[in-house]
Every structure is written in C-alpha cells, then in structure tokens.
Short mmCIF file of C-alpha atoms and ligand atoms in Angstrom, two decimals:
data_model
loop_
_atom_site.label_atom_id
_atom_site.label_comp_id
_atom_site.label_asym_id
_atom_site.label_seq_id
_atom_site.Cartn_x
_atom_site.Cartn_y
_atom_site.Cartn_z
CA MET A 1 0.29 -9.76 -31.50
CA HIS A 2 0.77 -6.97 -28.96
CA LEU A 3 3.54 -4.41 -28.94
CA ARG A 4 2.73 -2.62 -25.70
CA LYS A 5 3.86 -4.21 -22.47
CA ARG A 6 0.85 -5.97 -20.96
CA VAL A 7 0.72 -5.46 -17.20
CA LEU A 8 -1.55 -7.05 -14.60
CA VAL A 9 -2.25 -4.98 -11.47
CA THR A 10 -4.05 -6.92 -8.73
CA GLY A 11 -6.01 -4.74 -6.34
CA GLY A 12 -5.99 -2.09 -9.07
CA ALA A 13 -9.23 -0.45 -7.95
CA GLY A 14 -7.77 0.45 -4.54
CA PHE A 15 -6.34 3.75 -3.40
CA LEU A 16 -2.65 3.32 -4.17
CA CYS A 17 -3.12 0.82 -6.97
CA SER A 18 -5.40 3.07 -9.04
CA TYR A 19 -2.61 5.68 -9.27
CA LEU A 20 -0.24 2.95 -10.33
CA CYS A 21 -2.62 1.89 -13.14
CA GLU A 22 -2.75 5.50 -14.36
CA ARG A 23 1.02 5.78 -14.31
CA LEU A 24 1.43 2.54 -16.28
CA ILE A 25 -0.98 3.71 -18.97
CA ARG A 26 0.98 6.99 -19.21
CA GLU A 27 4.14 4.89 -19.64
CA GLY A 28 2.58 3.22 -22.68
CA CYS A 29 1.53 -0.08 -21.08
CA GLU A 30 -1.67 -2.00 -21.57
CA VAL A 31 -3.13 -2.47 -18.07
CA ILE A 32 -5.32 -5.29 -16.84
CA CYS A 33 -6.73 -4.42 -13.43
CA CYS A 34 -8.01 -7.33 -11.36
CA ASP A 35 -10.05 -6.54 -8.25
CA ASN A 36 -12.84 -8.07 -6.17
CA PHE A 37 -13.91 -4.59 -4.93
CA TYR A 38 -13.56 -5.54 -1.27
CA THR A 39 -12.15 -2.11 -0.42
CA GLY A 40 -11.61 -0.73 -3.91
CA SER A 41 -14.10 1.00 -6.14
CA LYS A 42 -14.78 1.65 -9.81
CA ARG A 43 -14.92 5.31 -8.79
CA ASN A 44 -11.11 5.22 -8.45
CA LEU A 45 -10.82 4.16 -12.09
CA THR A 46 -13.05 6.74 -13.77
CA ASN A 47 -10.07 8.37 -15.54
CA MET A 48 -9.22 5.06 -17.18
CA LEU A 49 -12.45 3.18 -17.88
CA SER A 50 -12.78 4.56 -21.38
CA SER A 51 -9.12 4.01 -22.31
CA PRO A 52 -8.47 1.36 -24.99
CA TYR A 53 -5.40 0.38 -22.97
CA PHE A 54 -7.32 -0.43 -19.77
CA GLU A 55 -9.29 -3.54 -18.89
CA LEU A 56 -11.08 -4.33 -15.63
CA ILE A 57 -11.70 -7.85 -14.32
CA ARG A 58 -13.79 -8.59 -11.22
CA HIS A 59 -11.95 -11.51 -9.66
CA ASP A 60 -10.73 -12.67 -6.24
CA ILE A 61 -7.06 -13.66 -6.55
CA THR A 62 -7.41 -16.39 -3.93
CA PHE A 63 -8.82 -18.31 -6.95
CA PRO A 64 -6.63 -19.15 -9.95
CA LEU A 65 -6.41 -16.70 -12.82
CA TYR A 66 -5.20 -17.52 -16.32
CA LEU A 67 -3.99 -14.59 -18.44
CA GLU A 68 -1.07 -13.79 -20.73
CA VAL A 69 0.91 -10.85 -19.34
CA ASP A 70 4.49 -9.51 -19.27
CA GLU A 71 4.51 -8.05 -15.76
CA ILE A 72 2.48 -8.37 -12.56
CA TYR A 73 2.13 -5.86 -9.71
CA ASN A 74 0.58 -7.80 -6.81
CA LEU A 75 -1.15 -5.23 -4.62
CA ALA A 76 -4.46 -6.95 -3.81
CA CYS A 77 -5.01 -6.87 -0.05
CA PRO A 78 -7.03 -4.57 2.21
CA ALA A 79 -4.54 -2.18 3.82
CA SER A 80 -6.49 -0.48 6.61
CA PRO A 81 -6.54 -2.27 9.99
CA ILE A 82 -10.35 -2.08 10.33
CA HIS A 83 -10.79 -3.69 6.91
CA TYR A 84 -8.12 -6.37 7.13
CA GLN A 85 -9.32 -7.33 10.63
CA ASN A 86 -12.94 -7.55 9.51
CA ASP A 87 -12.33 -10.89 7.75
CA PRO A 88 -8.92 -11.98 9.03
CA VAL A 89 -8.98 -15.45 7.45
CA GLN A 90 -9.58 -13.88 4.03
CA THR A 91 -6.67 -11.48 4.73
CA THR A 92 -4.30 -14.40 5.26
CA LYS A 93 -5.76 -16.11 2.19
CA VAL A 94 -5.25 -13.13 -0.09
CA ASN A 95 -1.63 -12.88 0.98
CA VAL A 96 -0.86 -16.61 0.89
CA HIS A 97 -3.24 -18.27 -1.63
CA GLY A 98 -3.42 -15.08 -3.66
CA SER A 99 0.37 -14.77 -3.84
CA ILE A 100 0.75 -18.46 -4.79
CA ASN A 101 -1.73 -17.98 -7.65
CA MET A 102 0.00 -14.85 -8.93
CA LEU A 103 3.42 -16.50 -8.60
CA GLY A 104 2.08 -19.57 -10.45
CA LEU A 105 0.81 -17.27 -13.19
CA ALA A 106 4.15 -15.42 -13.35
CA LYS A 107 5.97 -18.75 -13.55
CA ARG A 108 3.80 -20.04 -16.41
CA VAL A 109 4.08 -16.92 -18.56
CA LYS A 110 7.62 -15.94 -17.39
CA ALA A 111 6.46 -12.52 -16.18
CA ARG A 112 8.34 -10.26 -13.79
CA ILE A 113 6.33 -9.93 -10.57
CA LEU A 114 6.41 -7.27 -7.83
CA GLN A 115 4.99 -7.75 -4.35
CA ALA A 116 3.57 -4.87 -2.34
CA SER A 117 4.88 -5.78 1.09
CA THR A 118 4.68 -3.51 4.09
CA SER A 119 6.44 -1.92 7.05
CA GLU A 120 4.16 -4.19 9.12
CA VAL A 121 6.64 -7.02 8.50
CA TYR A 122 8.72 -5.24 11.18
CA GLY A 123 5.77 -5.46 13.65
CA ASP A 124 6.37 -3.28 16.72
CA PRO A 125 10.01 -2.57 15.83
CA THR A 126 12.81 -2.53 18.35
CA VAL A 127 15.27 -1.24 15.72
CA HIS A 128 14.65 2.38 14.80
CA PRO A 129 14.59 3.56 12.06
CA GLN A 130 13.87 0.28 10.32
CA THR A 131 16.44 -1.15 7.90
CA GLU A 132 15.71 -4.01 5.51
CA ASP A 133 18.00 -6.41 7.37
CA TYR A 134 15.92 -6.14 10.57
CA TRP A 135 13.82 -9.31 11.02
CA GLY A 136 11.05 -7.63 12.94
CA ASN A 137 9.02 -8.11 16.10
CA VAL A 138 5.63 -9.58 15.20
CA ASN A 139 3.02 -11.20 17.45
CA CYS A 140 1.89 -14.24 15.44
CA ILE A 141 -1.46 -14.62 17.29
CA GLY A 142 -2.61 -11.01 17.60
CA ARG A 143 -5.31 -9.17 15.67
CA ARG A 144 -2.80 -7.62 13.28
CA SER A 145 -1.08 -10.92 12.51
CA CYS A 146 -3.43 -11.92 9.65
CA TYR A 147 -1.91 -8.97 7.79
CA ASP A 148 1.62 -8.97 9.25
CA GLU A 149 2.20 -12.71 9.04
CA GLY A 150 0.30 -12.91 5.75
CA LYS A 151 2.64 -10.32 4.22
CA ARG A 152 5.68 -12.02 5.78
CA CYS A 153 4.62 -15.35 4.29
CA ALA A 154 4.07 -13.66 0.92
CA GLU A 155 7.68 -12.41 1.03
CA THR A 156 8.80 -15.98 1.83
CA LEU A 157 6.84 -17.29 -1.17
CA PHE A 158 8.32 -14.64 -3.46
CA PHE A 159 11.88 -15.49 -2.42
CA ASP A 160 11.24 -19.25 -2.66
CA TYR A 161 9.75 -18.95 -6.15
CA HIS A 162 12.82 -16.89 -7.03
CA ARG A 163 15.27 -19.48 -5.64
CA GLN A 164 13.33 -22.59 -6.69
CA HIS A 165 11.88 -21.50 -10.04
CA GLN A 166 14.20 -18.59 -10.99
CA LEU A 167 11.27 -16.15 -11.02
CA ASN A 168 12.16 -12.54 -11.67
CA ILE A 169 10.77 -10.92 -8.50
CA ARG A 170 10.72 -7.49 -6.86
CA VAL A 171 9.68 -6.83 -3.24
CA VAL A 172 8.89 -3.36 -1.87
CA ARG A 173 8.08 -2.68 1.79
CA ILE A 174 5.62 0.21 1.73
CA PHE A 175 5.38 2.54 4.75
CA ASN A 176 2.23 4.58 5.53
CA THR A 177 1.02 6.23 2.33
CA TYR A 178 -1.76 8.79 1.98
CA GLY A 179 -3.36 11.07 -0.57
CA PRO A 180 -6.51 11.93 -2.48
CA ARG A 181 -8.81 8.97 -3.28
CA MET A 182 -8.51 7.36 0.14
CA HIS A 183 -12.02 6.30 1.09
CA PRO A 184 -13.53 8.66 3.70
CA ARG A 185 -14.40 5.62 5.81
CA ASP A 186 -11.15 3.83 5.06
CA GLY A 187 -10.26 4.01 8.77
CA ARG A 188 -6.61 4.97 8.38
CA VAL A 189 -5.33 7.85 10.42
CA VAL A 190 -4.84 10.54 7.76
CA SER A 191 -8.27 10.11 6.17
CA ASN A 192 -9.97 9.73 9.57
CA PHE A 193 -8.46 12.95 10.96
CA ILE A 194 -9.20 14.97 7.80
CA VAL A 195 -12.82 13.80 7.58
CA GLN A 196 -13.32 14.42 11.31
CA ALA A 197 -11.79 17.89 11.03
CA LEU A 198 -13.82 18.88 7.97
CA THR A 199 -17.07 17.78 9.60
CA ASP A 200 -16.18 19.41 12.97
CA CYS A 201 -16.34 16.02 14.72
CA ASP A 202 -14.00 14.95 17.50
CA ILE A 203 -10.53 13.90 16.31
CA THR A 204 -9.98 10.40 17.66
CA VAL A 205 -6.40 9.92 18.82
CA PHE A 206 -5.79 6.32 19.90
CA GLY A 207 -3.70 5.94 23.06
CA ASP A 208 -1.88 9.08 24.20
CA GLY A 209 -0.85 9.92 20.62
CA SER A 210 2.87 9.47 21.32
CA GLN A 211 3.19 6.60 18.82
CA THR A 212 4.93 7.67 15.61
CA ARG A 213 4.41 7.14 11.88
CA SER A 214 6.10 8.53 8.75
CA PHE A 215 3.72 9.55 5.97
CA CYS A 216 4.51 9.30 2.28
CA PHE A 217 2.45 11.07 -0.38
CA VAL A 218 1.00 8.68 -2.96
CA ASP A 219 2.76 10.21 -6.01
CA ASP A 220 6.16 9.60 -4.41
CA MET A 221 5.19 6.02 -3.59
CA VAL A 222 4.06 5.23 -7.14
CA GLU A 223 7.37 6.59 -8.46
CA GLY A 224 9.30 4.32 -6.08
CA ILE A 225 7.26 1.23 -6.97
CA PHE A 226 7.64 1.92 -10.68
CA ARG A 227 11.42 2.40 -10.37
CA MET A 228 11.73 -0.81 -8.41
CA MET A 229 9.88 -2.87 -11.04
CA ASN A 230 11.95 -1.34 -13.84
CA ASN A 231 15.42 -1.25 -12.28
CA SER A 232 17.73 -2.89 -14.76
CA GLU A 233 20.37 -3.92 -12.21
CA GLY A 234 18.32 -6.95 -11.24
CA PHE A 235 17.90 -5.58 -7.70
CA ILE A 236 15.06 -7.66 -6.22
CA GLY A 237 14.82 -6.13 -2.74
CA PRO A 238 13.26 -6.13 -0.28
CA VAL A 239 13.49 -2.35 -0.26
CA ASN A 240 11.84 0.14 2.09
CA LEU A 241 9.75 2.84 0.39
CA GLY A 242 8.43 5.62 2.59
CA ASN A 243 9.00 9.14 3.81
CA PRO A 244 11.59 9.24 6.59
CA ARG A 245 10.07 12.31 8.34
CA GLU A 246 8.56 11.00 11.56
CA PHE A 247 5.59 12.50 13.45
CA THR A 248 3.69 11.55 16.56
CA ILE A 249 0.02 10.90 15.94
CA LEU A 250 -0.80 13.83 18.24
CA GLU A 251 1.35 16.11 16.05
CA LEU A 252 -0.53 14.87 12.99
CA ALA A 253 -3.88 15.65 14.66
CA GLU A 254 -2.69 19.18 15.49
CA GLN A 255 -1.42 19.72 11.93
CA VAL A 256 -4.76 18.61 10.45
CA ILE A 257 -6.68 20.96 12.75
CA ARG A 258 -4.36 23.85 11.81
CA PHE A 259 -4.57 23.14 8.08
CA THR A 260 -8.35 22.80 7.98
CA GLY A 261 -9.05 25.63 10.44
CA SER A 262 -11.39 23.18 12.16
CA ARG A 263 -13.18 23.65 15.49
CA SER A 264 -12.80 19.94 16.25
CA LYS A 265 -11.47 18.84 19.65
CA ILE A 266 -8.95 16.06 20.13
CA VAL A 267 -10.32 13.12 22.14
CA PHE A 268 -8.34 10.11 23.31
CA LYS A 269 -9.57 6.55 22.66
CA PRO A 270 -8.07 3.21 23.71
CA LEU A 271 -4.97 2.12 21.79
CA PRO A 272 -5.71 -0.91 19.57
CA GLU A 273 -3.94 -4.20 20.36
CA ASP A 274 -0.32 -4.44 19.14
CA ASP A 275 -0.35 -0.93 17.66
CA PRO A 276 3.32 -0.26 16.75
CA THR A 277 4.85 2.40 19.00
CA GLN A 278 7.28 3.79 16.42
CA ARG A 279 7.81 3.58 12.66
CA ARG A 280 10.25 5.30 10.33
CA PRO A 281 11.94 3.88 7.25
CA ASN A 282 15.65 3.96 6.64
CA ILE A 283 15.63 4.60 2.86
CA GLU A 284 19.38 4.47 2.15
CA LEU A 285 18.94 1.34 0.02
CA ALA A 286 16.23 2.94 -2.14
CA ILE A 287 18.38 6.05 -2.58
CA GLN A 288 21.43 4.01 -3.54
CA LYS A 289 19.77 1.38 -5.78
CA LEU A 290 16.88 3.33 -7.30
CA GLY A 291 17.97 6.95 -6.96
CA TRP A 292 14.59 7.42 -5.27
CA ARG A 293 13.61 9.63 -2.37
CA PRO A 294 10.29 11.33 -1.52
CA THR A 295 9.88 14.89 -2.78
CA ILE A 296 6.52 15.93 -1.31
CA GLU A 297 6.48 17.23 2.27
CA LEU A 298 3.62 16.45 4.62
CA GLU A 299 2.45 20.08 4.60
CA ASP A 300 2.01 20.01 0.81
CA GLY A 301 0.58 16.50 0.62
CA LEU A 302 -1.88 17.16 3.46
CA GLY A 303 -3.06 20.32 1.71
CA ARG A 304 -3.78 18.40 -1.51
CA THR A 305 -5.53 15.61 0.40
CA ILE A 306 -7.67 18.08 2.36
CA ASP A 307 -8.72 19.78 -0.91
CA TYR A 308 -9.76 16.38 -2.27
CA PHE A 309 -11.81 15.50 0.81
CA LYS A 310 -13.59 18.86 0.80
CA LYS A 311 -15.13 17.84 -2.53
CA ALA A 312 -15.33 14.08 -1.96
CA ILE A 313 -17.12 13.98 1.39
CA ALA A 314 -20.40 15.17 -0.07
CA ASN A 315 -20.40 12.28 -2.56
CA PHE A 316 -19.77 9.62 0.06
CA LEU A 317 -21.67 10.63 3.20
P1 NAD B 1 -6.75 -0.53 -0.63
O1 NAD B 1 -7.47 -1.31 0.43
O2 NAD B 1 -7.28 0.79 -1.03
O3 NAD B 1 -6.59 -1.40 -1.97
C1 NAD B 1 -6.50 -2.80 -1.97
C2 NAD B 1 -7.26 -3.32 -3.18
O4 NAD B 1 -7.19 -4.75 -3.21
C3 NAD B 1 -8.75 -2.96 -3.15
O5 NAD B 1 -9.15 -2.43 -4.38
C4 NAD B 1 -9.43 -4.31 -2.85
O6 NAD B 1 -10.74 -4.37 -3.34
C5 NAD B 1 -8.47 -5.26 -3.53
N1 NAD B 1 -8.56 -6.64 -3.04
C6 NAD B 1 -8.59 -7.05 -1.74
N2 NAD B 1 -8.68 -8.39 -1.70
C7 NAD B 1 -8.67 -8.84 -2.99
C8 NAD B 1 -8.76 -10.11 -3.58
N3 NAD B 1 -8.83 -11.22 -2.84
N4 NAD B 1 -8.73 -10.21 -4.93
C9 NAD B 1 -8.66 -9.09 -5.70
N5 NAD B 1 -8.60 -7.85 -5.18
C10 NAD B 1 -8.61 -7.72 -3.84
O7 NAD B 1 -5.24 -0.40 -0.12
P2 NAD B 1 -4.01 0.45 -0.68
O8 NAD B 1 -3.66 1.46 0.33
O9 NAD B 1 -4.25 0.86 -2.07
O10 NAD B 1 -2.87 -0.66 -0.62
C11 NAD B 1 -2.44 -1.37 -1.76
C12 NAD B 1 -1.38 -2.37 -1.38
O11 NAD B 1 -0.26 -1.71 -0.78
C13 NAD B 1 -1.84 -3.43 -0.39
O12 NAD B 1 -1.26 -4.67 -0.73
C14 NAD B 1 -1.29 -2.95 0.92
O13 NAD B 1 -1.07 -4.01 1.81
C15 NAD B 1 0.00 -2.29 0.48
N6 NAD B 1 0.41 -1.25 1.45
C16 NAD B 1 -0.24 -0.06 1.52
C17 NAD B 1 0.15 0.87 2.48
C18 NAD B 1 -0.53 2.21 2.57
O14 NAD B 1 -0.21 2.96 3.48
N7 NAD B 1 -1.41 2.58 1.68
C19 NAD B 1 1.18 0.57 3.37
C20 NAD B 1 1.80 -0.67 3.28
C21 NAD B 1 1.42 -1.58 2.31
N1 UDP B 2 -2.02 -20.52 -11.36
C1 UDP B 2 -2.82 -19.52 -11.82
N2 UDP B 2 -2.64 -19.06 -13.10
C2 UDP B 2 -1.69 -19.57 -13.92
C3 UDP B 2 -0.86 -20.61 -13.42
C4 UDP B 2 -1.04 -21.05 -12.13
O1 UDP B 2 -3.68 -19.01 -11.12
O2 UDP B 2 -1.59 -19.11 -15.05
C5 UDP B 2 -2.20 -20.99 -9.99
C6 UDP B 2 -2.59 -22.45 -9.91
O3 UDP B 2 -3.88 -22.50 -9.36
C7 UDP B 2 -1.60 -23.06 -8.97
C8 UDP B 2 -0.81 -21.91 -8.40
O4 UDP B 2 -0.97 -20.86 -9.32
O5 UDP B 2 -2.23 -23.72 -7.91
C9 UDP B 2 0.65 -22.22 -8.21
O6 UDP B 2 1.18 -22.62 -9.47
P1 UDP B 2 2.50 -23.48 -9.54
O7 UDP B 2 2.75 -23.77 -10.98
O8 UDP B 2 3.59 -22.82 -8.81
O9 UDP B 2 2.17 -24.78 -8.73
P2 UDP B 2 1.26 -26.05 -9.03
O10 UDP B 2 0.45 -25.79 -10.26
O11 UDP B 2 2.24 -27.12 -9.21
O12 UDP B 2 0.43 -26.17 -7.80
N1 UDP B 3 -4.96 6.15 14.73
C1 UDP B 3 -5.55 7.10 15.54
N2 UDP B 3 -6.84 7.49 15.26
C2 UDP B 3 -7.54 7.01 14.20
C3 UDP B 3 -6.92 6.05 13.36
C4 UDP B 3 -5.63 5.64 13.66
O1 UDP B 3 -4.95 7.58 16.52
O2 UDP B 3 -8.69 7.43 14.01
C5 UDP B 3 -3.58 5.74 15.03
C6 UDP B 3 -3.37 4.25 15.11
O3 UDP B 3 -3.62 3.77 16.42
C7 UDP B 3 -1.91 4.12 14.72
C8 UDP B 3 -1.69 5.26 13.73
O4 UDP B 3 -2.76 6.18 13.96
O5 UDP B 3 -1.09 4.32 15.84
C9 UDP B 3 -1.70 4.82 12.28
O6 UDP B 3 -2.88 4.08 12.06
P1 UDP B 3 -3.34 3.55 10.63
O7 UDP B 3 -4.56 2.72 10.85
O8 UDP B 3 -3.41 4.66 9.67
O9 UDP B 3 -2.13 2.63 10.11
P2 UDP B 3 -1.10 1.61 10.79
O10 UDP B 3 0.20 2.28 10.61
O11 UDP B 3 -1.42 1.41 12.24
O12 UDP B 3 -1.28 0.37 10.00
#
C-alpha cells in the first residue's frame, strides 16, 4: 500500500528534470527517476539520493519499462543541439519509441502523463510571437529535424493516445530555459557564454547575433510544468511556457560580459543550419488557464547562474 502519489520522471537526472524531482519530493510525492545518463548526471541528484522518497533507475526509455505509478513526467531527451545532433537516430527514437513506451505504461496503469515538448515544434517561425495554434515551419530533413520532428511526432502520439485510449495527457511547449546545474559543456548559449566569460575565452556568437531568444529561469519553468500537470480543469494543452522578454544573442553576450566583468572579446562564428531567426512565446493561454507567468528577470537569473558557474567550473574542467 502507498499513500504518497508515486511519480515517474523520465530524464530526471538532467538539468531541468532534476529541479522537477526536487519539487515533487517537496510536494510530498514519491519520485522514481529514470535516466540513461546520456546528458544527465548523478551529480544533479545529490540533494535527493539519500531521501527515502527518491529512487533512481538507470534505463533507456526506448526500451519498455514496467512500473506501477500514478503520474508520469516524460522529459527524457537531450535538449542541447550539439547533444541531440550527436546521435540523431537515437534522438528520434527517444521521442517516438520512448514516448510510445511511456504512453503504453500510462495506459496500462491509468496514470496521468505530461510531455515536455518544445518551442522547436514551431521551427523557424513566421508567426511572431508564437501562439499555440501556429503549426510551425520545420525543415523535415535538416540537422535539427531529429529533435523538431521527433517532438512533433511525440505530440501526435500524445493526442492520439488521448483520443484513441482516453489517456489523461498534458503537453507543455518549453521555450529556452536556463539556470544553475546546466553542464558547463552543455553547448547551449547561456552556459557557453557564461563559461567563456568566466574563463576569459572568446564569446562565440553564431551568425551576426541578430537572432532572438527568450530566456526563462528554471524555477519559473518548474512552477509552470507543475501547475500544468495538476490543473484540475482538465486542460491538456499544448501550452507555451517561457519568458516573453526577447533578446538578440548579441545583447545576451553583452549582458554576460557586463555581469561577469570579463575581459572576453566577442567573436563571430558561422550560423548553424536552420537556426531559428526569432523566438518569443505568447503566454496568454498559460496566464489564463494556469495563472502562471514568469517572475524572475534575466538580470536576476543570470546573476544566480553566474554564481553557480563560478563554483562549478573548477569541478568540471
Ligand atoms: P538535459 O539534456 O539536461 O536532460 C535530459 C535528460 O534525459 C538527461 O538526464 C538524459 O540523460 C536523459 N535521457 C536522454 N535520453 C534518454 C533515454 N533514452 N532514456 C532515459 N533518459 C534519457 O535537458 P533539459 O534541459 O533538462 O531538458 C529536459 C526536457 O525538456 C527535454 O525533453 C527537452 O527536450 C525539454 N526542453 C528543454 C528546454 C530547455 O531550454 N532546457 C527547452 C525545450 C524543451
Ligand atoms: N509498455 C511499457 N510498459 C508498460 C506497458 C507498455 O513499456 O507498462 C510499452 C510496450 O513495450 C508497448 C508500448 O508500451 O510496446 C505501447 O503499449 P500499448 O499498450 O499502447 O501498445 P501495444 O502493447 O499494443 O503495442
Ligand atoms: N548560440 C551562439 N553561441 C553559442 C551557442 C549558441 O551564438 O556558443 C546561438 C545559437 O546559434 C542560437 C541561440 O544561440 O541562435 C540559442 O542556441 P541554443 O543552442 O542555446 O538553443 P536553441 O534555441 O537554438 O535550441
């Protein structure tokens, strides 16, 4: 017999997912974290490893998994372009085979299941800011498509399991999220710029830096994901979660230099294939349905992330 809600978090040893595990334990859940450690690390879980309410399973979700749980957060998938492009076939598999396995599990045990989708389903968007009813502009044969099309197919699977098998689903489209615990060699822009600035290396801006992104601090994102899973209205999404303040990548580089007091110089490198030129979430739906909006400004979030990296770099390099 168990009285606590038993929750499975796939990808739980990753950056974002590890904060979610912590939050769920604080909410009184029993958490089973399933991860193959492709980009995640036990280091991210040190606060939880000794908890009686936390269990860690090394497992690749592209293979079946049989457990008894009440809820599933499906977050397993490398999120940084350099990592998801390193083994693109596996990236499609984790999104397609992995989602089918987790949906099959949810179906068998009648668990509610949430999918971590992404702003990448909009591709290089021609509608700006992006609303959930925009179908997107994705190249299906490019280097990003293993991730973009994989995540799009995962959304299709979630909605088909909902329609065909009456599964209780939730779908969130996560926009760029950052914070402490990102791996210093994760490759994403915020961690790259901070590590480069703190080590006085060149700051590598891809293209001319005029492309835009909107950066959400991890605590805000976890709050949004948690509210979406627990909304009692039966709102299944998809819903955009992200910070609607938009910056050019060049502005971000300048901010990081200012905040770290670094002597680093900005250098320009070729723009990767299909790099989206603009990205900003319209979050009206999240505000209306979940009463959620981000509360942490970039200046504050960057400061906290820089403080983390000042200590963390020494352990990783
Ligand atoms: P991350 O790479 O730090 O974490 C992903 C985790 O999934 C890692 O621990 C990795 O080892 C694990 N994993 C990968 N393949 C697996 C497999 N086959 N079986 C089991 N575990 C596997 O990334 P993150 O930033 O924490 O992102 C978490 C989720 O949120 C991902 O699904 C990502 O696509 C989504 N997301 C993140 C962002 C962001 O900006 N952080 C934006 C959009 C979407
Ligand atoms: N599955 C799983 N754990 C479970 C139940 C199912 O991993 O507890 C996997 C199983 O491998 C299956 C997939 O989920 O291939 C899809 O399950 P579903 O019941 O939807 O389809 P079917 O079993 O008919 O293929
Ligand atoms: N980028 C950059 N320098 C870097 C890493 C990334 O200029 O060292 C750019 C990248 O080309 C993209 C943006 O920053 O335009 C965000 O990249 P990231 O990999 O963080 O995430 P994306 O939103 O592209 O998935």
